[in-house]
Amino acid sequence: DIEDMIAEKDKVVVCLRTTGTFSGEFLGFQPTNKSFRIFQISVLRFDGQKVKERWNVNDQLDSMRQLGLM
């Protein structure tokens, strides 16, 4: 779900939340069937209508805890 989006000049910043259930193998870890909710911030730089660069930030430690991997 997109929570916020800001655009200025050639950049767009998107704040979003992803939710799901860890039901398949991920990075070599077996599924725990635990639910998770991850907050992420993405910055995209456009050249015309194409994305030329993208930066993502998320709390990987919190993600691993929610998935039951730590």
PDB file of N, H, CA, C and O in Angstrom:
ATOM      1  N   ASP A   1       0.834  -1.173   0.000  1.00  0.00           N
ATOM      2  CA  ASP A   1       0.000   0.000   0.000  1.00  0.00           C
ATOM      3  C   ASP A   1       0.884   1.243   0.000  1.00  0.00           C
ATOM      4  O   ASP A   1       1.806   1.354   0.808  1.00  0.00           O
ATOM      5  N   ILE A   2       0.606   2.162  -0.891  1.00  0.00           N
ATOM      6  H   ILE A   2      -0.143   2.073  -1.547  1.00  0.00           H
ATOM      7  CA  ILE A   2       1.336   3.427  -0.925  1.00  0.00           C
ATOM      8  C   ILE A   2       0.745   4.337   0.151  1.00  0.00           C
ATOM      9  O   ILE A   2      -0.453   4.620   0.145  1.00  0.00           O
ATOM     10  N   GLU A   3       1.593   4.789   1.070  1.00  0.00           N
ATOM     11  H   GLU A   3       2.566   4.559   1.075  1.00  0.00           H
ATOM     12  CA  GLU A   3       1.150   5.668   2.145  1.00  0.00           C
ATOM     13  C   GLU A   3       1.371   7.140   1.808  1.00  0.00           C
ATOM     14  O   GLU A   3       0.628   8.006   2.270  1.00  0.00           O
ATOM     15  N   ASP A   4       2.390   7.416   1.007  1.00  0.00           N
ATOM     16  H   ASP A   4       2.993   6.712   0.632  1.00  0.00           H
ATOM     17  CA  ASP A   4       2.679   8.800   0.629  1.00  0.00           C
ATOM     18  C   ASP A   4       3.543   8.792  -0.615  1.00  0.00           C
ATOM     19  O   ASP A   4       4.298   7.849  -0.850  1.00  0.00           O
ATOM     20  N   MET A   5       3.430   9.856  -1.422  1.00  0.00           N
ATOM     21  H   MET A   5       2.817  10.622  -1.231  1.00  0.00           H
ATOM     22  CA  MET A   5       4.242   9.983  -2.621  1.00  0.00           C
ATOM     23  C   MET A   5       4.498  11.470  -2.854  1.00  0.00           C
ATOM     24  O   MET A   5       3.579  12.289  -2.815  1.00  0.00           O
ATOM     25  N   ILE A   6       5.765  11.798  -3.095  1.00  0.00           N
ATOM     26  H   ILE A   6       6.511  11.133  -3.126  1.00  0.00           H
ATOM     27  CA  ILE A   6       6.162  13.186  -3.336  1.00  0.00           C
ATOM     28  C   ILE A   6       6.976  13.220  -4.623  1.00  0.00           C
ATOM     29  O   ILE A   6       7.883  12.410  -4.812  1.00  0.00           O
ATOM     30  N   ALA A   7       6.652  14.159  -5.507  1.00  0.00           N
ATOM     31  H   ALA A   7       5.915  14.817  -5.354  1.00  0.00           H
ATOM     32  CA  ALA A   7       7.378  14.289  -6.774  1.00  0.00           C
ATOM     33  C   ALA A   7       7.878  15.718  -6.925  1.00  0.00           C
ATOM     34  O   ALA A   7       7.158  16.681  -6.662  1.00  0.00           O
ATOM     35  N   GLU A   8       9.131  15.832  -7.356  1.00  0.00           N
ATOM     36  H   GLU A   8       9.716  15.050  -7.570  1.00  0.00           H
ATOM     37  CA  GLU A   8       9.706  17.146  -7.631  1.00  0.00           C
ATOM     38  C   GLU A   8      10.808  16.976  -8.667  1.00  0.00           C
ATOM     39  O   GLU A   8      11.683  16.120  -8.529  1.00  0.00           O
ATOM     40  N   LYS A   9      10.753  17.798  -9.702  1.00  0.00           N
ATOM     41  H   LYS A   9      10.042  18.492  -9.814  1.00  0.00           H
ATOM     42  CA  LYS A   9      11.705  17.745 -10.822  1.00  0.00           C
ATOM     43  C   LYS A   9      11.763  16.324 -11.373  1.00  0.00           C
ATOM     44  O   LYS A   9      10.751  15.812 -11.851  1.00  0.00           O
ATOM     45  N   ASP A  10      12.932  15.674 -11.315  1.00  0.00           N
ATOM     46  H   ASP A  10      13.754  16.091 -10.927  1.00  0.00           H
ATOM     47  CA  ASP A  10      13.074  14.349 -11.928  1.00  0.00           C
ATOM     48  C   ASP A  10      13.032  13.215 -10.906  1.00  0.00           C
ATOM     49  O   ASP A  10      13.390  12.083 -11.231  1.00  0.00           O
ATOM     50  N   LYS A  11      12.595  13.505  -9.658  1.00  0.00           N
ATOM     51  H   LYS A  11      12.304  14.425  -9.394  1.00  0.00           H
ATOM     52  CA  LYS A  11      12.581  12.480  -8.620  1.00  0.00           C
ATOM     53  C   LYS A  11      11.192  12.283  -8.026  1.00  0.00           C
ATOM     54  O   LYS A  11      10.387  13.211  -7.945  1.00  0.00           O
ATOM     55  N   VAL A  12      10.934  11.030  -7.609  1.00  0.00           N
ATOM     56  H   VAL A  12      11.588  10.276  -7.674  1.00  0.00           H
ATOM     57  CA  VAL A  12       9.700  10.669  -6.915  1.00  0.00           C
ATOM     58  C   VAL A  12      10.108   9.877  -5.677  1.00  0.00           C
ATOM     59  O   VAL A  12      10.923   8.958  -5.763  1.00  0.00           O
ATOM     60  N   VAL A  13       9.540  10.235  -4.523  1.00  0.00           N
ATOM     61  H   VAL A  13       8.878  10.981  -4.452  1.00  0.00           H
ATOM     62  CA  VAL A  13       9.757   9.504  -3.275  1.00  0.00           C
ATOM     63  C   VAL A  13       8.446   8.820  -2.916  1.00  0.00           C
ATOM     64  O   VAL A  13       7.390   9.452  -2.878  1.00  0.00           O
ATOM     65  N   VAL A  14       8.529   7.519  -2.655  1.00  0.00           N
ATOM     66  H   VAL A  14       9.387   7.006  -2.686  1.00  0.00           H
ATOM     67  CA  VAL A  14       7.336   6.734  -2.337  1.00  0.00           C
ATOM     68  C   VAL A  14       7.549   6.064  -0.977  1.00  0.00           C
ATOM     69  O   VAL A  14       8.561   5.399  -0.756  1.00  0.00           O
ATOM     70  N   CYS A  15       6.588   6.245  -0.073  1.00  0.00           N
ATOM     71  H   CYS A  15       5.765   6.785  -0.253  1.00  0.00           H
ATOM     72  CA  CYS A  15       6.578   5.554   1.221  1.00  0.00           C
ATOM     73  C   CYS A  15       5.485   4.507   1.143  1.00  0.00           C
ATOM     74  O   CYS A  15       4.330   4.832   0.866  1.00  0.00           O
ATOM     75  N   LEU A  16       5.839   3.252   1.387  1.00  0.00           N
ATOM     76  H   LEU A  16       6.777   2.988   1.612  1.00  0.00           H
ATOM     77  CA  LEU A  16       4.847   2.195   1.246  1.00  0.00           C
ATOM     78  C   LEU A  16       5.005   1.124   2.303  1.00  0.00           C
ATOM     79  O   LEU A  16       6.059   0.985   2.924  1.00  0.00           O
ATOM     80  N   ARG A  17       3.934   0.369   2.496  1.00  0.00           N
ATOM     81  H   ARG A  17       3.078   0.481   1.992  1.00  0.00           H
ATOM     82  CA  ARG A  17       3.932  -0.779   3.404  1.00  0.00           C
ATOM     83  C   ARG A  17       3.575  -2.020   2.593  1.00  0.00           C
ATOM     84  O   ARG A  17       2.669  -2.011   1.759  1.00  0.00           O
ATOM     85  N   THR A  18       4.314  -3.072   2.866  1.00  0.00           N
ATOM     86  H   THR A  18       5.050  -3.079   3.543  1.00  0.00           H
ATOM     87  CA  THR A  18       4.058  -4.360   2.244  1.00  0.00           C
ATOM     88  C   THR A  18       3.641  -5.328   3.345  1.00  0.00           C
ATOM     89  O   THR A  18       4.267  -5.371   4.404  1.00  0.00           O
ATOM     90  N   THR A  19       2.604  -6.092   3.103  1.00  0.00           N
ATOM     91  H   THR A  19       2.096  -6.057   2.242  1.00  0.00           H
ATOM     92  CA  THR A  19       2.174  -7.096   4.070  1.00  0.00           C
ATOM     93  C   THR A  19       2.087  -8.442   3.377  1.00  0.00           C
ATOM     94  O   THR A  19       1.896  -8.524   2.163  1.00  0.00           O
ATOM     95  N   GLY A  20       2.229  -9.485   4.162  1.00  0.00           N
ATOM     96  H   GLY A  20       2.384  -9.418   5.147  1.00  0.00           H
ATOM     97  CA  GLY A  20       2.130 -10.817   3.586  1.00  0.00           C
ATOM     98  C   GLY A  20       2.336 -11.890   4.630  1.00  0.00           C
ATOM     99  O   GLY A  20       2.344 -11.614   5.830  1.00  0.00           O
ATOM    100  N   THR A  21       2.501 -13.112   4.168  1.00  0.00           N
ATOM    101  H   THR A  21       2.494 -13.336   3.193  1.00  0.00           H
ATOM    102  CA  THR A  21       2.765 -14.260   5.023  1.00  0.00           C
ATOM    103  C   THR A  21       3.975 -14.986   4.461  1.00  0.00           C
ATOM    104  O   THR A  21       4.052 -15.236   3.258  1.00  0.00           O
ATOM    105  N   PHE A  22       4.913 -15.320   5.321  1.00  0.00           N
ATOM    106  H   PHE A  22       4.851 -15.116   6.298  1.00  0.00           H
ATOM    107  CA  PHE A  22       6.143 -16.004   4.917  1.00  0.00           C
ATOM    108  C   PHE A  22       5.821 -17.482   4.696  1.00  0.00           C
ATOM    109  O   PHE A  22       5.949 -18.299   5.608  1.00  0.00           O
ATOM    110  N   SER A  23       5.400 -17.817   3.465  1.00  0.00           N
ATOM    111  H   SER A  23       5.296 -17.154   2.724  1.00  0.00           H
ATOM    112  CA  SER A  23       4.918 -19.169   3.176  1.00  0.00           C
ATOM    113  C   SER A  23       5.781 -19.938   2.174  1.00  0.00           C
ATOM    114  O   SER A  23       5.454 -21.068   1.809  1.00  0.00           O
ATOM    115  N   GLY A  24       6.878 -19.329   1.732  1.00  0.00           N
ATOM    116  H   GLY A  24       7.144 -18.411   2.029  1.00  0.00           H
ATOM    117  CA  GLY A  24       7.774 -20.012   0.795  1.00  0.00           C
ATOM    118  C   GLY A  24       9.214 -19.750   1.162  1.00  0.00           C
ATOM    119  O   GLY A  24       9.494 -18.811   1.906  1.00  0.00           O
ATOM    120  N   GLU A  25      10.133 -20.550   0.665  1.00  0.00           N
ATOM    121  H   GLU A  25       9.905 -21.313   0.061  1.00  0.00           H
ATOM    122  CA  GLU A  25      11.547 -20.374   0.975  1.00  0.00           C
ATOM    123  C   GLU A  25      11.995 -18.964   0.581  1.00  0.00           C
ATOM    124  O   GLU A  25      11.593 -18.440  -0.458  1.00  0.00           O
ATOM    125  N   PHE A  26      12.834 -18.361   1.428  1.00  0.00           N
ATOM    126  H   PHE A  26      13.161 -18.787   2.272  1.00  0.00           H
ATOM    127  CA  PHE A  26      13.323 -17.002   1.192  1.00  0.00           C
ATOM    128  C   PHE A  26      14.772 -16.921   1.646  1.00  0.00           C
ATOM    129  O   PHE A  26      15.067 -17.126   2.823  1.00  0.00           O
ATOM    130  N   LEU A  27      15.669 -16.625   0.726  1.00  0.00           N
ATOM    131  H   LEU A  27      15.429 -16.458  -0.231  1.00  0.00           H
ATOM    132  CA  LEU A  27      17.102 -16.513   1.024  1.00  0.00           C
ATOM    133  C   LEU A  27      17.637 -17.747   1.748  1.00  0.00           C
ATOM    134  O   LEU A  27      18.498 -17.644   2.622  1.00  0.00           O
ATOM    135  N   GLY A  28      17.124 -18.890   1.377  1.00  0.00           N
ATOM    136  H   GLY A  28      16.425 -18.973   0.667  1.00  0.00           H
ATOM    137  CA  GLY A  28      17.572 -20.147   1.974  1.00  0.00           C
ATOM    138  C   GLY A  28      16.869 -20.513   3.270  1.00  0.00           C
ATOM    139  O   GLY A  28      17.116 -21.589   3.815  1.00  0.00           O
ATOM    140  N   PHE A  29      15.994 -19.640   3.783  1.00  0.00           N
ATOM    141  H   PHE A  29      15.794 -18.766   3.341  1.00  0.00           H
ATOM    142  CA  PHE A  29      15.246 -19.926   5.002  1.00  0.00           C
ATOM    143  C   PHE A  29      13.939 -20.618   4.653  1.00  0.00           C
ATOM    144  O   PHE A  29      13.277 -20.277   3.674  1.00  0.00           O
ATOM    145  N   GLN A  30      13.583 -21.599   5.477  1.00  0.00           N
ATOM    146  H   GLN A  30      14.122 -21.876   6.273  1.00  0.00           H
ATOM    147  CA  GLN A  30      12.318 -22.301   5.292  1.00  0.00           C
ATOM    148  C   GLN A  30      11.174 -21.441   5.825  1.00  0.00           C
ATOM    149  O   GLN A  30      11.373 -20.675   6.768  1.00  0.00           O
ATOM    150  N   PRO A  31       9.981 -21.552   5.239  1.00  0.00           N
ATOM    151  CA  PRO A  31       8.854 -20.711   5.648  1.00  0.00           C
ATOM    152  C   PRO A  31       8.452 -20.934   7.104  1.00  0.00           C
ATOM    153  O   PRO A  31       8.527 -22.045   7.627  1.00  0.00           O
ATOM    154  N   THR A  32       8.018 -19.835   7.749  1.00  0.00           N
ATOM    155  H   THR A  32       7.956 -18.931   7.324  1.00  0.00           H
ATOM    156  CA  THR A  32       7.544 -19.892   9.133  1.00  0.00           C
ATOM    157  C   THR A  32       6.033 -19.687   9.209  1.00  0.00           C
ATOM    158  O   THR A  32       5.437 -19.859  10.272  1.00  0.00           O
ATOM    159  N   ASN A  33       5.413 -19.323   8.090  1.00  0.00           N
ATOM    160  H   ASN A  33       5.897 -19.183   7.227  1.00  0.00           H
ATOM    161  CA  ASN A  33       3.979 -19.017   8.019  1.00  0.00           C
ATOM    162  C   ASN A  33       3.570 -17.870   8.939  1.00  0.00           C
ATOM    163  O   ASN A  33       2.411 -17.772   9.341  1.00  0.00           O
ATOM    164  N   LYS A  34       4.529 -17.002   9.270  1.00  0.00           N
ATOM    165  H   LYS A  34       5.471 -17.081   8.943  1.00  0.00           H
ATOM    166  CA  LYS A  34       4.237 -15.814  10.077  1.00  0.00           C
ATOM    167  C   LYS A  34       3.873 -14.653   9.164  1.00  0.00           C
ATOM    168  O   LYS A  34       4.390 -14.527   8.054  1.00  0.00           O
ATOM    169  N   SER A  35       2.967 -13.805   9.657  1.00  0.00           N
ATOM    170  H   SER A  35       2.547 -13.908  10.559  1.00  0.00           H
ATOM    171  CA  SER A  35       2.591 -12.595   8.920  1.00  0.00           C
ATOM    172  C   SER A  35       3.659 -11.529   9.137  1.00  0.00           C
ATOM    173  O   SER A  35       4.348 -11.524  10.157  1.00  0.00           O
ATOM    174  N   PHE A  36       3.789 -10.626   8.166  1.00  0.00           N
ATOM    175  H   PHE A  36       3.229 -10.630   7.337  1.00  0.00           H
ATOM    176  CA  PHE A  36       4.745  -9.531   8.302  1.00  0.00           C
ATOM    177  C   PHE A  36       4.176  -8.263   7.700  1.00  0.00           C
ATOM    178  O   PHE A  36       3.270  -8.296   6.867  1.00  0.00           O
ATOM    179  N   ARG A  37       4.736  -7.134   8.146  1.00  0.00           N
ATOM    180  H   ARG A  37       5.472  -7.107   8.823  1.00  0.00           H
ATOM    181  CA  ARG A  37       4.375  -5.819   7.636  1.00  0.00           C
ATOM    182  C   ARG A  37       5.666  -5.019   7.582  1.00  0.00           C
ATOM    183  O   ARG A  37       6.276  -4.753   8.618  1.00  0.00           O
ATOM    184  N   ILE A  38       6.085  -4.635   6.388  1.00  0.00           N
ATOM    185  H   ILE A  38       5.589  -4.851   5.547  1.00  0.00           H
ATOM    186  CA  ILE A  38       7.372  -3.978   6.193  1.00  0.00           C
ATOM    187  C   ILE A  38       7.157  -2.582   5.615  1.00  0.00           C
ATOM    188  O   ILE A  38       6.436  -2.415   4.631  1.00  0.00           O
ATOM    189  N   PHE A  39       7.783  -1.587   6.227  1.00  0.00           N
ATOM    190  H   PHE A  39       8.369  -1.723   7.026  1.00  0.00           H
ATOM    191  CA  PHE A  39       7.741  -0.213   5.747  1.00  0.00           C
ATOM    192  C   PHE A  39       8.976   0.033   4.886  1.00  0.00           C
ATOM    193  O   PHE A  39      10.075  -0.394   5.240  1.00  0.00           O
ATOM    194  N   GLN A  40       8.801   0.716   3.763  1.00  0.00           N
ATOM    195  H   GLN A  40       7.908   1.063   3.475  1.00  0.00           H
ATOM    196  CA  GLN A  40       9.907   0.964   2.833  1.00  0.00           C
ATOM    197  C   GLN A  40       9.787   2.364   2.256  1.00  0.00           C
ATOM    198  O   GLN A  40       8.688   2.874   2.038  1.00  0.00           O
ATOM    199  N   ILE A  41      10.938   2.973   2.014  1.00  0.00           N
ATOM    200  H   ILE A  41      11.831   2.559   2.192  1.00  0.00           H
ATOM    201  CA  ILE A  41      10.993   4.255   1.311  1.00  0.00           C
ATOM    202  C   ILE A  41      11.808   4.041   0.041  1.00  0.00           C
ATOM    203  O   ILE A  41      12.919   3.515   0.098  1.00  0.00           O
ATOM    204  N   SER A  42      11.267   4.441  -1.093  1.00  0.00           N
ATOM    205  H   SER A  42      10.364   4.869  -1.139  1.00  0.00           H
ATOM    206  CA  SER A  42      11.965   4.343  -2.378  1.00  0.00           C
ATOM    207  C   SER A  42      12.087   5.723  -2.994  1.00  0.00           C
ATOM    208  O   SER A  42      11.143   6.513  -2.980  1.00  0.00           O
ATOM    209  N   VAL A  43      13.269   6.000  -3.538  1.00  0.00           N
ATOM    210  H   VAL A  43      14.036   5.358  -3.550  1.00  0.00           H
ATOM    211  CA  VAL A  43      13.507   7.233  -4.282  1.00  0.00           C
ATOM    212  C   VAL A  43      13.832   6.821  -5.708  1.00  0.00           C
ATOM    213  O   VAL A  43      14.743   6.028  -5.941  1.00  0.00           O
ATOM    214  N   LEU A  44      13.082   7.362  -6.657  1.00  0.00           N
ATOM    215  H   LEU A  44      12.342   8.006  -6.467  1.00  0.00           H
ATOM    216  CA  LEU A  44      13.300   7.036  -8.068  1.00  0.00           C
ATOM    217  C   LEU A  44      13.674   8.296  -8.825  1.00  0.00           C
ATOM    218  O   LEU A  44      13.071   9.351  -8.628  1.00  0.00           O
ATOM    219  N   ARG A  45      14.685   8.182  -9.705  1.00  0.00           N
ATOM    220  H   ARG A  45      15.175   7.325  -9.866  1.00  0.00           H
ATOM    221  CA  ARG A  45      15.056   9.299 -10.576  1.00  0.00           C
ATOM    222  C   ARG A  45      14.699   8.920 -12.001  1.00  0.00           C
ATOM    223  O   ARG A  45      15.076   7.856 -12.491  1.00  0.00           O
ATOM    224  N   PHE A  46      13.968   9.804 -12.655  1.00  0.00           N
ATOM    225  H   PHE A  46      13.661  10.669 -12.257  1.00  0.00           H
ATOM    226  CA  PHE A  46      13.481   9.551 -14.013  1.00  0.00           C
ATOM    227  C   PHE A  46      14.280  10.343 -15.038  1.00  0.00           C
ATOM    228  O   PHE A  46      14.781  11.433 -14.761  1.00  0.00           O
ATOM    229  N   ASP A  47      14.381   9.766 -16.222  1.00  0.00           N
ATOM    230  H   ASP A  47      13.974   8.881 -16.447  1.00  0.00           H
ATOM    231  CA  ASP A  47      14.880  10.449 -17.406  1.00  0.00           C
ATOM    232  C   ASP A  47      13.784  10.258 -18.449  1.00  0.00           C
ATOM    233  O   ASP A  47      13.677   9.199 -19.068  1.00  0.00           O
ATOM    234  N   GLY A  48      12.979  11.291 -18.630  1.00  0.00           N
ATOM    235  H   GLY A  48      13.067  12.151 -18.127  1.00  0.00           H
ATOM    236  CA  GLY A  48      11.797  11.146 -19.475  1.00  0.00           C
ATOM    237  C   GLY A  48      10.800  10.270 -18.741  1.00  0.00           C
ATOM    238  O   GLY A  48      10.422  10.569 -17.608  1.00  0.00           O
ATOM    239  N   GLN A  49      10.369   9.183 -19.385  1.00  0.00           N
ATOM    240  H   GLN A  49      10.677   8.941 -20.305  1.00  0.00           H
ATOM    241  CA  GLN A  49       9.408   8.270 -18.755  1.00  0.00           C
ATOM    242  C   GLN A  49      10.064   7.001 -18.214  1.00  0.00           C
ATOM    243  O   GLN A  49       9.369   6.066 -17.817  1.00  0.00           O
ATOM    244  N   LYS A  50      11.408   6.963 -18.196  1.00  0.00           N
ATOM    245  H   LYS A  50      11.973   7.723 -18.519  1.00  0.00           H
ATOM    246  CA  LYS A  50      12.123   5.773 -17.730  1.00  0.00           C
ATOM    247  C   LYS A  50      12.812   6.034 -16.398  1.00  0.00           C
ATOM    248  O   LYS A  50      13.369   7.109 -16.171  1.00  0.00           O
ATOM    249  N   VAL A  51      12.766   5.027 -15.513  1.00  0.00           N
ATOM    250  H   VAL A  51      12.313   4.154 -15.698  1.00  0.00           H
ATOM    251  CA  VAL A  51      13.485   5.100 -14.253  1.00  0.00           C
ATOM    252  C   VAL A  51      14.963   4.854 -14.545  1.00  0.00           C
ATOM    253  O   VAL A  51      15.328   3.814 -15.093  1.00  0.00           O
ATOM    254  N   LYS A  52      15.808   5.811 -14.181  1.00  0.00           N
ATOM    255  H   LYS A  52      15.512   6.656 -13.736  1.00  0.00           H
ATOM    256  CA  LYS A  52      17.246   5.684 -14.421  1.00  0.00           C
ATOM    257  C   LYS A  52      17.998   5.238 -13.176  1.00  0.00           C
ATOM    258  O   LYS A  52      19.024   4.566 -13.281  1.00  0.00           O
ATOM    259  N   GLU A  53      17.496   5.607 -11.991  1.00  0.00           N
ATOM    260  H   GLU A  53      16.663   6.153 -11.906  1.00  0.00           H
ATOM    261  CA  GLU A  53      18.112   5.186 -10.735  1.00  0.00           C
ATOM    262  C   GLU A  53      17.023   4.939  -9.708  1.00  0.00           C
ATOM    263  O   GLU A  53      15.952   5.544  -9.760  1.00  0.00           O
ATOM    264  N   ARG A  54      17.313   4.025  -8.759  1.00  0.00           N
ATOM    265  H   ARG A  54      18.183   3.533  -8.717  1.00  0.00           H
ATOM    266  CA  ARG A  54      16.361   3.748  -7.688  1.00  0.00           C
ATOM    267  C   ARG A  54      17.140   3.428  -6.422  1.00  0.00           C
ATOM    268  O   ARG A  54      18.105   2.664  -6.444  1.00  0.00           O
ATOM    269  N   TRP A  55      16.704   4.025  -5.319  1.00  0.00           N
ATOM    270  H   TRP A  55      15.920   4.646  -5.301  1.00  0.00           H
ATOM    271  CA  TRP A  55      17.286   3.746  -4.007  1.00  0.00           C
ATOM    272  C   TRP A  55      16.159   3.285  -3.100  1.00  0.00           C
ATOM    273  O   TRP A  55      15.084   3.886  -3.095  1.00  0.00           O
ATOM    274  N   ASN A  56      16.390   2.225  -2.329  1.00  0.00           N
ATOM    275  H   ASN A  56      17.263   1.737  -2.333  1.00  0.00           H
ATOM    276  CA  ASN A  56      15.382   1.703  -1.403  1.00  0.00           C
ATOM    277  C   ASN A  56      15.964   1.639   0.006  1.00  0.00           C
ATOM    278  O   ASN A  56      17.137   1.320   0.197  1.00  0.00           O
ATOM    279  N   VAL A  57      15.125   1.948   0.980  1.00  0.00           N
ATOM    280  H   VAL A  57      14.172   2.208   0.825  1.00  0.00           H
ATOM    281  CA  VAL A  57      15.510   1.839   2.385  1.00  0.00           C
ATOM    282  C   VAL A  57      14.402   1.082   3.103  1.00  0.00           C
ATOM    283  O   VAL A  57      13.229   1.439   2.995  1.00  0.00           O
ATOM    284  N   ASN A  58      14.776   0.030   3.839  1.00  0.00           N
ATOM    285  H   ASN A  58      15.729  -0.260   3.927  1.00  0.00           H
ATOM    286  CA  ASN A  58      13.817  -0.662   4.695  1.00  0.00           C
ATOM    287  C   ASN A  58      14.549  -1.204   5.913  1.00  0.00           C
ATOM    288  O   ASN A  58      15.775  -1.312   5.920  1.00  0.00           O
ATOM    289  N   ASP A  59      13.795  -1.539   6.925  1.00  0.00           N
ATOM    290  H   ASP A  59      12.799  -1.452   6.919  1.00  0.00           H
ATOM    291  CA  ASP A  59      14.355  -2.035   8.174  1.00  0.00           C
ATOM    292  C   ASP A  59      14.483  -3.547   8.078  1.00  0.00           C
ATOM    293  O   ASP A  59      13.543  -4.273   8.402  1.00  0.00           O
ATOM    294  N   GLN A  60      15.642  -4.027   7.633  1.00  0.00           N
ATOM    295  H   GLN A  60      16.406  -3.438   7.370  1.00  0.00           H
ATOM    296  CA  GLN A  60      15.823  -5.454   7.425  1.00  0.00           C
ATOM    297  C   GLN A  60      15.833  -6.229   8.732  1.00  0.00           C
ATOM    298  O   GLN A  60      15.387  -7.376   8.766  1.00  0.00           O
ATOM    299  N   LEU A  61      16.332  -5.630   9.815  1.00  0.00           N
ATOM    300  H   LEU A  61      16.694  -4.698   9.787  1.00  0.00           H
ATOM    301  CA  LEU A  61      16.330  -6.305  11.108  1.00  0.00           C
ATOM    302  C   LEU A  61      14.897  -6.565  11.573  1.00  0.00           C
ATOM    303  O   LEU A  61      14.572  -7.664  12.022  1.00  0.00           O
ATOM    304  N   ASP A  62      14.053  -5.554  11.462  1.00  0.00           N
ATOM    305  H   ASP A  62      14.317  -4.661  11.097  1.00  0.00           H
ATOM    306  CA  ASP A  62      12.649  -5.737  11.838  1.00  0.00           C
ATOM    307  C   ASP A  62      11.982  -6.787  10.952  1.00  0.00           C
ATOM    308  O   ASP A  62      11.179  -7.585  11.435  1.00  0.00           O
ATOM    309  N   SER A  63      12.305  -6.790   9.675  1.00  0.00           N
ATOM    310  H   SER A  63      12.957  -6.141   9.283  1.00  0.00           H
ATOM    311  CA  SER A  63      11.746  -7.781   8.749  1.00  0.00           C
ATOM    312  C   SER A  63      12.122  -9.196   9.170  1.00  0.00           C
ATOM    313  O   SER A  63      11.272 -10.085   9.209  1.00  0.00           O
ATOM    314  N   MET A  64      13.391  -9.401   9.484  1.00  0.00           N
ATOM    315  H   MET A  64      14.082  -8.679   9.453  1.00  0.00           H
ATOM    316  CA  MET A  64      13.868 -10.733   9.878  1.00  0.00           C
ATOM    317  C   MET A  64      13.196 -11.174  11.185  1.00  0.00           C
ATOM    318  O   MET A  64      12.867 -12.349  11.346  1.00  0.00           O
ATOM    319  N   ARG A  65      12.991 -10.233  12.117  1.00  0.00           N
ATOM    320  H   ARG A  65      13.258  -9.278  11.986  1.00  0.00           H
ATOM    321  CA  ARG A  65      12.311 -10.566  13.384  1.00  0.00           C
ATOM    322  C   ARG A  65      10.865 -10.970  13.120  1.00  0.00           C
ATOM    323  O   ARG A  65      10.389 -11.963  13.671  1.00  0.00           O
ATOM    324  N   GLN A  66      10.164 -10.212  12.287  1.00  0.00           N
ATOM    325  H   GLN A  66      10.550  -9.406  11.839  1.00  0.00           H
ATOM    326  CA  GLN A  66       8.772 -10.532  12.000  1.00  0.00           C
ATOM    327  C   GLN A  66       8.619 -11.891  11.330  1.00  0.00           C
ATOM    328  O   GLN A  66       7.644 -12.603  11.571  1.00  0.00           O
ATOM    329  N   LEU A  67       9.596 -12.253  10.478  1.00  0.00           N
ATOM    330  H   LEU A  67      10.388 -11.675  10.282  1.00  0.00           H
ATOM    331  CA  LEU A  67       9.532 -13.518   9.765  1.00  0.00           C
ATOM    332  C   LEU A  67       9.956 -14.698  10.638  1.00  0.00           C
ATOM    333  O   LEU A  67       9.874 -15.852  10.218  1.00  0.00           O
ATOM    334  N   GLY A  68      10.409 -14.397  11.858  1.00  0.00           N
ATOM    335  H   GLY A  68      10.475 -13.459  12.200  1.00  0.00           H
ATOM    336  CA  GLY A  68      10.816 -15.458  12.769  1.00  0.00           C
ATOM    337  C   GLY A  68      12.201 -15.993  12.482  1.00  0.00           C
ATOM    338  O   GLY A  68      12.519 -17.120  12.859  1.00  0.00           O
ATOM    339  N   LEU A  69      13.037 -15.196  11.816  1.00  0.00           N
ATOM    340  H   LEU A  69      12.778 -14.280  11.509  1.00  0.00           H
ATOM    341  CA  LEU A  69      14.371 -15.643  11.435  1.00  0.00           C
ATOM    342  C   LEU A  69      15.433 -15.178  12.423  1.00  0.00           C
ATOM    343  O   LEU A  69      16.600 -15.551  12.296  1.00  0.00           O
ATOM    344  N   MET A  70      15.046 -14.368  13.406  1.00  0.00           N
ATOM    345  H   MET A  70      14.099 -14.065  13.510  1.00  0.00           H
ATOM    346  CA  MET A  70      15.985 -13.888  14.444  1.00  0.00           C
ATOM    347  C   MET A  70      15.296 -13.941  15.785  1.00  0.00           C
ATOM    348  O   MET A  70      15.893 -13.585  16.801  1.00  0.00           O
TER     349      MET A  70
END
